[in-house]
Coordinates of C-alpha atoms in Angstrom, one line a residue:
X5 CA 3.3 14.9 -20.6
X6 CA 4.3 14.7 -16.9
X7 CA 0.6 14.9 -15.9
X8 CA -0.2 12.3 -18.5
X9 CA 2.2 9.7 -17.1
X10 CA 0.8 10.5 -13.5
X11 CA -2.7 9.9 -14.9
X12 CA -1.7 6.6 -16.5
X13 CA -0.4 5.2 -13.2
X14 CA -3.1 6.6 -11.0
X15 CA -6.1 6.4 -13.2
X16 CA -6.6 2.5 -12.8
X17 CA -6.6 2.9 -8.9
X18 CA -9.3 5.7 -9.2
X19 CA -11.2 3.5 -11.6
X20 CA -10.9 0.5 -9.0
X21 CA -12.4 2.7 -6.3
X22 CA -15.3 3.7 -8.7
X23 CA -16.0 0.2 -9.6
X24 CA -16.9 -0.6 -6.1
X25 CA -19.4 2.2 -5.8
X26 CA -23.1 1.7 -7.0
X27 CA -23.5 2.4 -10.7
X28 CA -25.6 5.6 -11.7
X29 CA -29.1 4.7 -12.7
X30 CA -28.5 5.9 -16.3
X31 CA -25.4 3.7 -16.6
X32 CA -26.7 0.4 -15.3
X33 CA -27.7 -1.0 -18.7
X34 CA -29.4 -4.4 -18.4
X35 CA -27.8 -5.2 -14.9
X36 CA -25.4 -3.8 -12.5
X37 CA -23.0 -6.6 -13.4
X38 CA -23.0 -5.5 -16.9
X39 CA -22.5 -2.0 -15.8
X40 CA -19.3 -2.8 -13.8
X41 CA -17.8 -4.9 -16.7
X42 CA -18.4 -2.0 -19.0
X43 CA -16.7 0.2 -16.5
X44 CA -13.7 -1.9 -16.6
X45 CA -13.5 -1.7 -20.4
X46 CA -13.9 2.0 -20.3
X47 CA -11.2 2.7 -17.8
X48 CA -8.6 0.4 -19.2
X49 CA -9.5 1.8 -22.7
X50 CA -8.8 5.3 -21.6
X51 CA -5.6 4.3 -20.0
X52 CA -4.5 2.5 -23.2
X53 CA -5.6 5.7 -25.2
X54 CA -3.4 7.8 -22.7
X55 CA -0.5 5.5 -23.1
X56 CA -0.5 5.8 -27.0
X57 CA -0.7 9.4 -26.8
X58 CA 2.2 9.3 -24.3
X59 CA 4.1 7.1 -26.9
X60 CA 3.3 9.4 -29.8
X61 CA 4.4 12.4 -27.8
X62 CA 7.7 10.6 -26.7
X63 CA 10.8 12.3 -28.2
X64 CA 12.0 9.4 -30.3
X65 CA 15.2 11.2 -31.2
X66 CA 16.2 11.0 -27.6
X67 CA 14.9 7.8 -26.2
X68 CA 17.8 7.4 -23.7
X69 CA 16.5 10.4 -21.8
X70 CA 14.0 10.3 -19.0
X71 CA 10.8 12.0 -20.3
X72 CA 7.5 12.9 -18.9
X73 CA 9.3 13.2 -15.4
X74 CA 7.7 14.0 -12.1
X75 CA 9.9 14.5 -9.0
X76 CA 8.6 15.7 -5.7
X77 CA 9.6 14.8 -2.1
X78 CA 7.4 12.2 -0.3
X79 CA 9.3 11.0 2.9
X80 CA 11.9 13.6 3.6
X81 CA 13.5 11.6 6.4
X82 CA 14.4 8.8 4.1
X83 CA 14.7 11.0 1.1
X84 CA 12.1 8.9 -0.7
X85 CA 10.6 10.8 -3.6
X86 CA 7.7 10.3 -6.0
X87 CA 9.9 10.2 -9.0
X88 CA 8.3 9.0 -12.4
X89 CA 9.5 9.0 -15.9
X90 CA 9.8 6.9 -18.9
X91 CA 12.6 6.2 -21.4
X92 CA 13.1 3.7 -24.4
X93 CA 13.4 0.8 -22.1
X94 CA 10.1 1.4 -20.0
X95 CA 7.9 2.9 -22.6
X96 CA 7.2 -0.2 -24.6
X97 CA 6.5 -2.2 -21.4
X98 CA 4.2 0.6 -20.2
X99 CA 2.2 0.3 -23.5
X100 CA 2.2 -3.4 -23.5
X101 CA 0.7 -3.4 -20.0
X102 CA -2.2 -1.0 -21.0
X103 CA -2.9 -3.1 -24.1
X104 CA -3.2 -6.4 -22.3
X105 CA -5.2 -4.9 -19.6
X106 CA -7.6 -3.4 -22.0
X107 CA -8.0 -6.6 -24.0
X108 CA -8.5 -8.7 -20.8
X109 CA -11.1 -6.3 -19.7
X110 CA -12.9 -6.4 -23.0
X111 CA -12.7 -10.2 -23.1
X112 CA -14.0 -10.4 -19.6
X113 CA -17.1 -8.2 -20.7
X114 CA -18.3 -11.0 -22.8
X115 CA -16.8 -13.9 -21.1
X116 CA -16.7 -13.4 -17.4
X117 CA -15.0 -16.0 -15.4
X118 CA -17.1 -18.0 -13.1
X119 CA -16.8 -16.8 -9.6
X120 CA -18.1 -14.0 -7.2
X121 CA -19.4 -10.6 -8.0
X122 CA -17.8 -8.8 -11.1
X123 CA -17.4 -5.7 -8.8
X124 CA -14.5 -7.2 -7.0
X125 CA -13.1 -8.8 -10.3
X126 CA -12.9 -5.4 -12.0
X127 CA -11.5 -3.6 -9.1
X128 CA -8.8 -6.2 -8.7
X129 CA -8.0 -6.1 -12.4
X130 CA -7.5 -2.2 -12.2
X131 CA -5.3 -2.3 -9.1
X132 CA -3.3 -5.0 -10.8
X133 CA -2.9 -2.8 -13.9
X134 CA -2.0 0.3 -11.7
X135 CA 0.6 -1.6 -9.8
X136 CA 2.1 -2.9 -13.0
X137 CA 2.2 0.4 -14.8
X138 CA 3.8 2.0 -11.7
X139 CA 6.6 -0.6 -11.7
X140 CA 7.8 0.4 -15.1
X141 CA 7.3 4.2 -14.4
X142 CA 8.8 4.8 -10.9
X143 CA 12.4 5.9 -10.5
X144 CA 12.8 5.5 -6.7
X145 CA 14.0 2.1 -5.2
X146 CA 11.4 2.3 -2.3
X147 CA 8.6 3.1 -4.7
X148 CA 9.7 0.4 -7.0
X149 CA 9.4 -2.1 -4.2
X150 CA 5.9 -0.8 -3.3
X151 CA 4.7 -1.0 -6.9
X152 CA 6.3 -4.4 -7.2
X153 CA 4.4 -5.7 -4.3
X154 CA 0.9 -4.0 -5.2
X155 CA 0.3 -6.6 -7.9
X156 CA 0.6 -9.7 -5.6
X157 CA -2.7 -9.3 -3.6
X158 CA -5.0 -8.8 -6.6
X159 CA -3.3 -11.7 -8.5
X160 CA -3.7 -13.9 -5.4
X161 CA -7.4 -13.1 -5.4
X162 CA -7.9 -13.5 -9.1
X163 CA -6.5 -17.0 -8.8
X164 CA -8.1 -17.9 -5.6
X165 CA -11.5 -16.7 -6.2
X166 CA -12.0 -17.0 -10.1
X167 CA -9.5 -19.9 -10.9
X168 CA -10.3 -23.4 -11.6
X169 CA -9.2 -26.7 -9.9
X170 CA -6.7 -26.5 -7.0
X171 CA -6.9 -22.6 -7.2
X172 CA -6.6 -21.9 -3.4
X173 CA -3.3 -24.2 -3.2
X174 CA -2.0 -22.4 -6.4
X175 CA -2.7 -19.0 -5.1
X176 CA -1.1 -19.7 -1.7
X177 CA 2.0 -21.0 -3.5
X178 CA 2.2 -17.9 -5.6
X179 CA 1.9 -15.4 -2.8
X180 CA 4.4 -17.3 -0.5
X181 CA 7.1 -17.6 -3.2
X182 CA 6.9 -14.1 -4.3
X183 CA 6.5 -12.6 -0.8
X184 CA 9.7 -14.5 0.5
X185 CA 11.6 -13.3 -2.5
X186 CA 10.4 -9.7 -2.0
X187 CA 11.6 -9.7 1.7
X188 CA 15.0 -10.5 0.5
X189 CA 14.9 -8.1 -2.4
X190 CA 13.8 -5.2 0.1
X191 CA 16.9 -5.8 2.3
X192 CA 19.0 -5.5 -0.8
X193 CA 17.3 -2.2 -2.0
X194 CA 17.7 -0.8 1.6
X195 CA 21.4 -1.7 1.6
X196 CA 22.1 0.1 -1.8
X197 CA 20.0 3.1 -0.6
X198 CA 21.8 3.5 2.7
X199 CA 25.4 2.8 1.4
X200 CA 24.9 5.2 -1.7
X201 CA 23.0 7.8 0.4
X202 CA 20.1 8.0 -2.1
X203 CA 17.3 5.8 -3.3
X204 CA 17.0 7.7 -6.7
X205 CA 17.4 5.2 -9.4
X206 CA 18.5 7.8 -12.0
X207 CA 21.4 9.2 -9.8
X208 CA 22.3 5.5 -8.8
X209 CA 22.4 4.6 -12.4
X210 CA 24.5 7.7 -13.3
X211 CA 27.0 6.9 -10.4
X212 CA 27.3 3.3 -12.2
X213 CA 28.3 1.7 -8.8
X214 CA 31.2 4.0 -8.0
X215 CA 29.6 4.8 -4.7
X216 CA 29.4 1.2 -3.6
X217 CA 32.2 -1.2 -2.8
X218 CA 32.5 -4.4 -4.6
X219 CA 31.2 -6.4 -1.6
X220 CA 28.2 -4.3 -1.1
X221 CA 27.3 -4.6 -4.8
X222 CA 27.8 -8.5 -4.6
X223 CA 25.4 -8.7 -1.7
X224 CA 23.0 -6.4 -3.2
X225 CA 22.8 -8.2 -6.4
X226 CA 22.5 -11.4 -4.5
X227 CA 19.6 -10.2 -2.4
X228 CA 17.7 -8.0 -5.1
X229 CA 18.4 -10.7 -7.9
X230 CA 16.9 -13.3 -5.6
X231 CA 13.5 -11.6 -5.4
X232 CA 13.5 -10.6 -9.1
X233 CA 14.5 -14.2 -10.1
X234 CA 11.4 -15.6 -8.3
X235 CA 9.2 -13.1 -10.2
X236 CA 10.8 -13.9 -13.6
X237 CA 10.8 -16.9 -12.9
X238 CA 14.2 -18.3 -13.1
X239 CA 14.9 -22.0 -12.8
X240 CA 14.8 -23.4 -10.1
X241 CA 12.6 -20.8 -8.4
X242 CA 10.0 -21.3 -11.0
X243 CA 7.7 -24.1 -9.4
X244 CA 5.0 -21.7 -8.5
X245 CA 4.3 -20.7 -12.1
X246 CA 2.8 -23.9 -13.6
X247 CA 0.2 -24.3 -10.8
X248 CA -0.6 -20.7 -10.9
X249 CA -1.2 -20.7 -14.6
X250 CA -3.1 -24.0 -14.6
X251 CA -5.5 -22.7 -11.9
X252 CA -5.9 -19.0 -13.0
X253 CA -8.8 -17.8 -15.1
X254 CA -7.9 -17.0 -18.9
X255 CA -7.4 -13.2 -18.3
X256 CA -5.2 -14.1 -15.0
X257 CA -2.9 -16.2 -17.1
X258 CA -2.7 -13.6 -19.9
X259 CA -1.6 -11.0 -17.4
X260 CA 0.6 -13.2 -15.4
X261 CA 2.5 -14.2 -18.4
X262 CA 2.2 -11.1 -20.6
X263 CA 3.0 -8.6 -17.7
X264 CA 3.9 -9.8 -14.4
X265 CA 6.9 -12.0 -15.4
X266 CA 8.3 -8.9 -17.2
X267 CA 8.5 -7.0 -13.8
X268 CA 11.4 -9.2 -12.7
X269 CA 13.6 -8.9 -15.8
X270 CA 12.8 -5.2 -16.0
X271 CA 14.3 -4.9 -12.5
X272 CA 17.5 -6.7 -13.6
X273 CA 18.0 -4.1 -16.4
X274 CA 16.8 -1.0 -14.5
X275 CA 18.4 -1.6 -11.3
X276 CA 21.1 -4.2 -11.1
X277 CA 23.0 -3.7 -14.3
X278 CA 23.6 0.1 -14.0
X279 CA 23.6 0.3 -10.2
X280 CA 25.9 -2.8 -9.2
X281 CA 27.9 -3.5 -12.4
X282 CA 30.7 -5.2 -10.4
X283 CA 28.2 -7.3 -8.5
X284 CA 26.5 -8.2 -11.8
X285 CA 29.8 -9.3 -13.4
X286 CA 30.6 -11.5 -10.5
X287 CA 27.2 -13.3 -10.9
X288 CA 26.7 -13.1 -14.5
X289 CA 28.1 -16.5 -15.4
X290 CA 25.9 -18.1 -12.8
X291 CA 22.9 -16.2 -14.1
X292 CA 23.6 -17.4 -17.5
X293 CA 23.9 -20.9 -16.4
X294 CA 20.6 -20.9 -14.6
X295 CA 19.1 -19.1 -17.6
X296 CA 20.2 -22.0 -20.0
X297 CA 19.2 -24.6 -17.5
X298 CA 15.7 -23.1 -17.5
X299 CA 15.7 -23.1 -21.3
X300 CA 16.3 -26.9 -21.5
X301 CA 14.3 -27.8 -18.3
X302 CA 11.2 -25.9 -19.6
X303 CA 11.5 -27.6 -23.0
X304 CA 12.0 -31.1 -21.7
X305 CA 9.0 -30.5 -19.3
X306 CA 6.9 -29.5 -22.3
X307 CA 7.9 -32.4 -24.2
X308 CA 7.0 -34.8 -21.4
X309 CA 3.5 -33.1 -21.2
X310 CA 2.8 -33.3 -24.9
X311 CA 3.7 -37.0 -24.9
X312 CA 0.6 -39.2 -25.5
X313 CA -0.7 -40.7 -22.3
X314 CA 0.9 -38.3 -19.9
X315 CA -2.4 -36.5 -19.2
X316 CA -0.7 -33.1 -19.9
X317 CA -2.6 -29.9 -19.4
X318 CA -2.1 -27.5 -22.3
X319 CA -2.3 -24.3 -19.9
X320 CA 0.5 -26.1 -17.9
X321 CA 2.6 -26.7 -21.0
X322 CA 2.4 -23.2 -22.0
X323 CA 3.5 -22.2 -18.4
X324 CA 6.5 -24.3 -18.7
X325 CA 7.2 -22.8 -22.1
X326 CA 7.4 -19.4 -20.4
X327 CA 10.2 -20.7 -18.1
X328 CA 12.2 -21.5 -21.2
X329 CA 11.5 -18.2 -22.9
X330 CA 12.3 -16.1 -19.9
X331 CA 15.7 -18.0 -19.9
X332 CA 16.6 -16.4 -23.1
X333 CA 15.7 -13.0 -21.6
X334 CA 18.0 -13.8 -18.5
X335 CA 20.7 -15.1 -20.9
X336 CA 20.7 -11.8 -22.8
X337 CA 20.9 -9.7 -19.6
X338 CA 23.7 -11.9 -18.2
X339 CA 25.8 -10.9 -21.3
X340 CA 25.9 -7.5 -20.0
X341 CA 26.3 -6.1 -23.7
X342 CA 24.1 -3.9 -25.6
X343 CA 23.2 -6.6 -28.1
X344 CA 22.3 -9.2 -25.3
X345 CA 20.3 -6.7 -23.3
X346 CA 18.4 -5.2 -26.3
X347 CA 17.7 -9.0 -27.1
X348 CA 16.4 -9.4 -23.6
X349 CA 14.1 -6.5 -23.8
X350 CA 12.8 -7.4 -27.3
X351 CA 12.1 -10.9 -26.1
X352 CA 10.3 -9.4 -23.0
X353 CA 7.8 -7.7 -25.3
X354 CA 7.6 -10.5 -27.9
X355 CA 6.8 -13.0 -25.0
X356 CA 4.1 -10.7 -23.7
X357 CA 2.5 -10.5 -27.2
X358 CA 2.8 -14.2 -28.1
X359 CA 2.2 -16.1 -24.9
X360 CA -0.7 -13.6 -24.1
X361 CA -2.3 -14.8 -27.3
X362 CA -1.6 -18.4 -26.6
X363 CA -3.2 -18.2 -23.2
X364 CA -6.3 -16.5 -24.8
X365 CA -6.5 -19.4 -27.3
X366 CA -6.0 -22.2 -24.9
X367 CA -8.8 -20.5 -22.6
X368 CA -11.0 -20.6 -25.7
X369 CA -10.3 -24.2 -26.5
X370 CA -11.0 -25.2 -22.7
X371 CA -14.3 -23.2 -22.9
X372 CA -15.4 -25.2 -25.9
X373 CA -14.2 -28.7 -25.0
X374 CA -14.6 -28.3 -21.2
X375 CA -10.8 -29.4 -20.7
X376 CA -7.2 -28.5 -21.5
X377 CA -6.1 -32.1 -21.1
X378 CA -4.0 -32.9 -24.2
X379 CA -4.9 -36.5 -24.2
X380 CA -8.7 -35.7 -24.1
X381 CA -8.1 -33.0 -27.0
X382 CA -6.2 -35.5 -29.1
X383 CA -8.4 -38.6 -28.4
X384 CA -10.0 -40.8 -30.8
X385 CA -11.8 -38.0 -32.6
X386 CA -9.3 -35.4 -31.6
X387 CA -10.0 -31.7 -31.3
X388 CA -9.0 -31.4 -34.9
X389 CA -9.4 -27.7 -34.8
X390 CA -8.8 -27.2 -38.5
X391 CA -11.7 -29.2 -39.3
X392 CA -14.1 -28.1 -36.5
X393 CA -13.2 -24.5 -36.0
X394 CA -10.7 -23.6 -38.7
X395 CA -10.1 -19.9 -37.8
X396 CA -9.4 -21.0 -34.1
X397 CA -7.0 -23.8 -35.2
X398 CA -5.2 -21.4 -37.6
X399 CA -4.7 -18.8 -34.8
X400 CA -3.4 -21.5 -32.4
X401 CA -1.0 -22.7 -35.1
X402 CA 0.2 -19.1 -35.7
X403 CA 0.8 -18.4 -32.0
X404 CA 2.7 -21.7 -31.8
X405 CA 5.1 -21.0 -34.6
X406 CA 5.4 -17.4 -33.3
X407 CA 6.4 -18.8 -30.0
X408 CA 8.9 -21.2 -31.4
X409 CA 10.8 -18.3 -32.9
X410 CA 10.0 -18.5 -36.6
X411 CA 11.8 -15.7 -38.6
X412 CA 9.5 -12.9 -39.5
X413 CA 7.5 -13.0 -36.3
X414 CA 8.3 -11.4 -33.0
X415 CA 9.7 -14.4 -31.1
X416 CA 12.7 -14.6 -33.5
X417 CA 14.6 -11.5 -32.7
X418 CA 15.0 -11.4 -29.1
X419 CA 16.2 -15.0 -28.9
X420 CA 18.5 -14.4 -31.7
X421 CA 20.1 -11.3 -30.1
X422 CA 20.4 -13.0 -26.8
X423 CA 22.4 -15.7 -28.5
X424 CA 24.5 -13.2 -30.3
X425 CA 25.2 -11.5 -27.0
X426 CA 26.5 -14.7 -25.6
X427 CA 28.8 -15.1 -28.4
X428 CA 30.6 -11.9 -27.6
X429 CA 30.0 -11.2 -23.7
X430 CA 31.1 -8.1 -21.9
X431 CA 34.6 -7.5 -21.1
X432 CA 35.7 -9.5 -18.0
X433 CA 33.3 -12.5 -18.6
X434 CA 34.5 -15.8 -19.6
X435 CA 34.0 -16.2 -23.5
X436 CA 34.3 -20.1 -23.5
X437 CA 31.7 -20.4 -20.8
X438 CA 29.3 -17.9 -22.7
X439 CA 29.9 -19.9 -25.9
X440 CA 28.9 -23.1 -24.1
X441 CA 25.6 -21.3 -22.9
X442 CA 25.0 -20.1 -26.3
X443 CA 25.3 -23.6 -27.8
X444 CA 23.0 -25.0 -25.0
X445 CA 20.6 -22.1 -25.6
X446 CA 20.6 -22.9 -29.4
X447 CA 19.8 -26.5 -28.7
X448 CA 16.9 -25.2 -26.6
X449 CA 15.5 -23.6 -29.7
X450 CA 15.2 -26.9 -31.4
X451 CA 13.5 -28.5 -28.4
X452 CA 10.9 -25.5 -28.2
X453 CA 10.1 -26.2 -32.0
X454 CA 9.7 -29.8 -31.3
X455 CA 7.2 -29.6 -28.6
X456 CA 5.2 -26.6 -30.1
X457 CA 4.9 -28.5 -33.4
X458 CA 3.6 -31.6 -31.6
X459 CA 1.0 -29.4 -29.8
X460 CA -0.2 -28.2 -33.2
X461 CA -0.2 -31.7 -34.6
X462 CA -2.1 -33.2 -31.7
X463 CA -4.6 -30.3 -31.1
X464 CA -5.2 -29.0 -34.6
X465 CA -4.8 -31.8 -36.9
X466 CA -7.1 -34.7 -37.6
X467 CA -10.0 -35.7 -39.8
X468 CA -13.2 -33.6 -40.4
X469 CA -16.0 -33.6 -37.7
X470 CA -17.7 -37.1 -37.6
X471 CA -21.3 -37.1 -38.4
X472 CA -23.7 -36.6 -35.6
X473 CA -21.0 -34.9 -33.4
X474 CA -22.0 -31.6 -31.8
X475 CA -20.2 -28.7 -33.6
X476 CA -18.1 -26.2 -31.7
X477 CA -18.1 -22.5 -32.2
X478 CA -15.3 -20.9 -34.2
X479 CA -13.8 -17.5 -33.3
X480 CA -16.5 -15.1 -32.0
X481 CA -16.5 -11.4 -32.6
X482 CA -15.5 -10.4 -29.1
X483 CA -12.6 -12.9 -29.3
X484 CA -11.6 -11.5 -32.8
X485 CA -11.5 -8.1 -31.3
X486 CA -9.4 -9.1 -28.3
X487 CA -6.9 -11.2 -30.3
X488 CA -6.3 -9.3 -33.5
X489 CA -4.1 -6.5 -31.9
X490 CA -1.8 -9.3 -30.6
X491 CA -1.5 -11.0 -33.9
X492 CA -0.9 -7.7 -35.8
X493 CA 1.8 -6.7 -33.3
X494 CA 3.5 -9.9 -33.5
X495 CA 3.8 -9.7 -37.2
X496 CA 4.8 -6.1 -37.0
X497 CA 7.5 -6.8 -34.5
X498 CA 8.8 -9.6 -36.5
X499 CA 9.0 -7.8 -39.9
X500 CA 10.1 -4.3 -38.5
X501 CA 12.0 -4.8 -35.3
X502 CA 13.9 -1.5 -35.6
X503 CA 10.5 0.1 -34.3
X504 CA 11.3 -1.3 -30.8
X505 CA 15.1 -1.7 -31.1
X506 CA 15.2 2.1 -32.0
X507 CA 13.7 2.9 -28.8
X508 CA 15.7 0.5 -26.5
X509 CA 19.1 0.7 -28.0
X510 CA 20.1 4.3 -27.1
X511 CA 18.6 3.8 -23.5
X512 CA 20.6 0.4 -23.1
X513 CA 23.9 1.9 -24.5
X514 CA 23.6 4.8 -21.8
X515 CA 22.5 2.5 -19.2
X516 CA 25.5 0.2 -19.6
X517 CA 27.8 3.2 -20.0
X518 CA 26.7 4.7 -16.6
X519 CA 24.8 7.6 -17.9
X520 CA 27.8 9.0 -19.7
X521 CA 26.3 8.8 -23.3

């Protein structure tokens, strides 16, 4: 199993190097471009298969224990080790990353975004996958930082070279925000490692902050949390996200929302909660306040964009909705309770599934109509997807109601558990303050339902296609193949939440107890 995890992390890097080489004559197919796109599908497919085998071989009776571990010395002078492993917290995110990477590669094989050579596109996609997988698998603070940074360059180029209008400005904004946050985060990681005498995340979690003074923990949480908050993104450090999503190609938006945003919240759970609990307790009320501010802000921004005459972009609206949804994740983390943290982890996975599907669907609508402008889509004739492309319209409506947290679908449980966690926060936190945050967050769910239902009404509803109007294509075969897994998992997670909570809960209990359970 340990070799399997190493192969999962390193495999996409080897695949990226191979993508830049000339294709063997027998594998070129109709063209070299087709060959390299097929190569991306094969590599990501193999990684997904390996991740599924890893999940099946995982000891589900002991999800709190690190499994498939590798621990070898790398830089002896700094005591930096190549330490890998997965538990019930990281395994779902590992599988989610492998799944979305494969679906994006499959989608791109049939619908390659306009831009330069597919060779560079596939190589960047695979480097991005490797960096993200490594972020969820490494157990050393320095390796975590390196993996965390690895994804920035490929995402920058995916936006800048294959994006839409204003792509270069959006790409620069993305890289500057995240790099500045990462510099501060590195200082915090170094402070923890130097003061504790180790960079090993398992040892630091077991110590549970006992080797760090309260002042060191407070400084570490402030520095590391700032870098993680930018990537999450937490209001008011979110302003890079709408521009990046609006400009990014469809698969770039899917990976950005479905995978990259999870790296920040994962860092809060894996690093700050167990390693600096006193520092987190100091900042938890402020984190919760920023979280609920993001929930309300994201919802109000979406309501402004969906208003007739506002010229709101549908991709931009989904990006702002991510700010609100990730607010629930941060609220759950801020409660510092098993209920809240489990809710945050569940909402993380649910957001990856549902928002990934939404960006796929919005990309399909934009391809068919040539625009994602809501006023254009809901003009005199309207997109009226129910009448013009009923399967596409039904899928968009399904993704919207899943995103608003309809019971029975994946989006419900994470938000509900995060609010329950705020109802009874951890000892030492102000319950009246968190009850206020819970009430504000609950009000945010109503605003979320309002703007998503307005999107469905404006884009999907309307009269039948007028006579003489050019018809648009409904869901194609490759789109059906790329979207069906996300639909199925959204339903499965909503109806059977114990599958995911059974993995995360024992690991969260142990993490919050300082490794004593």
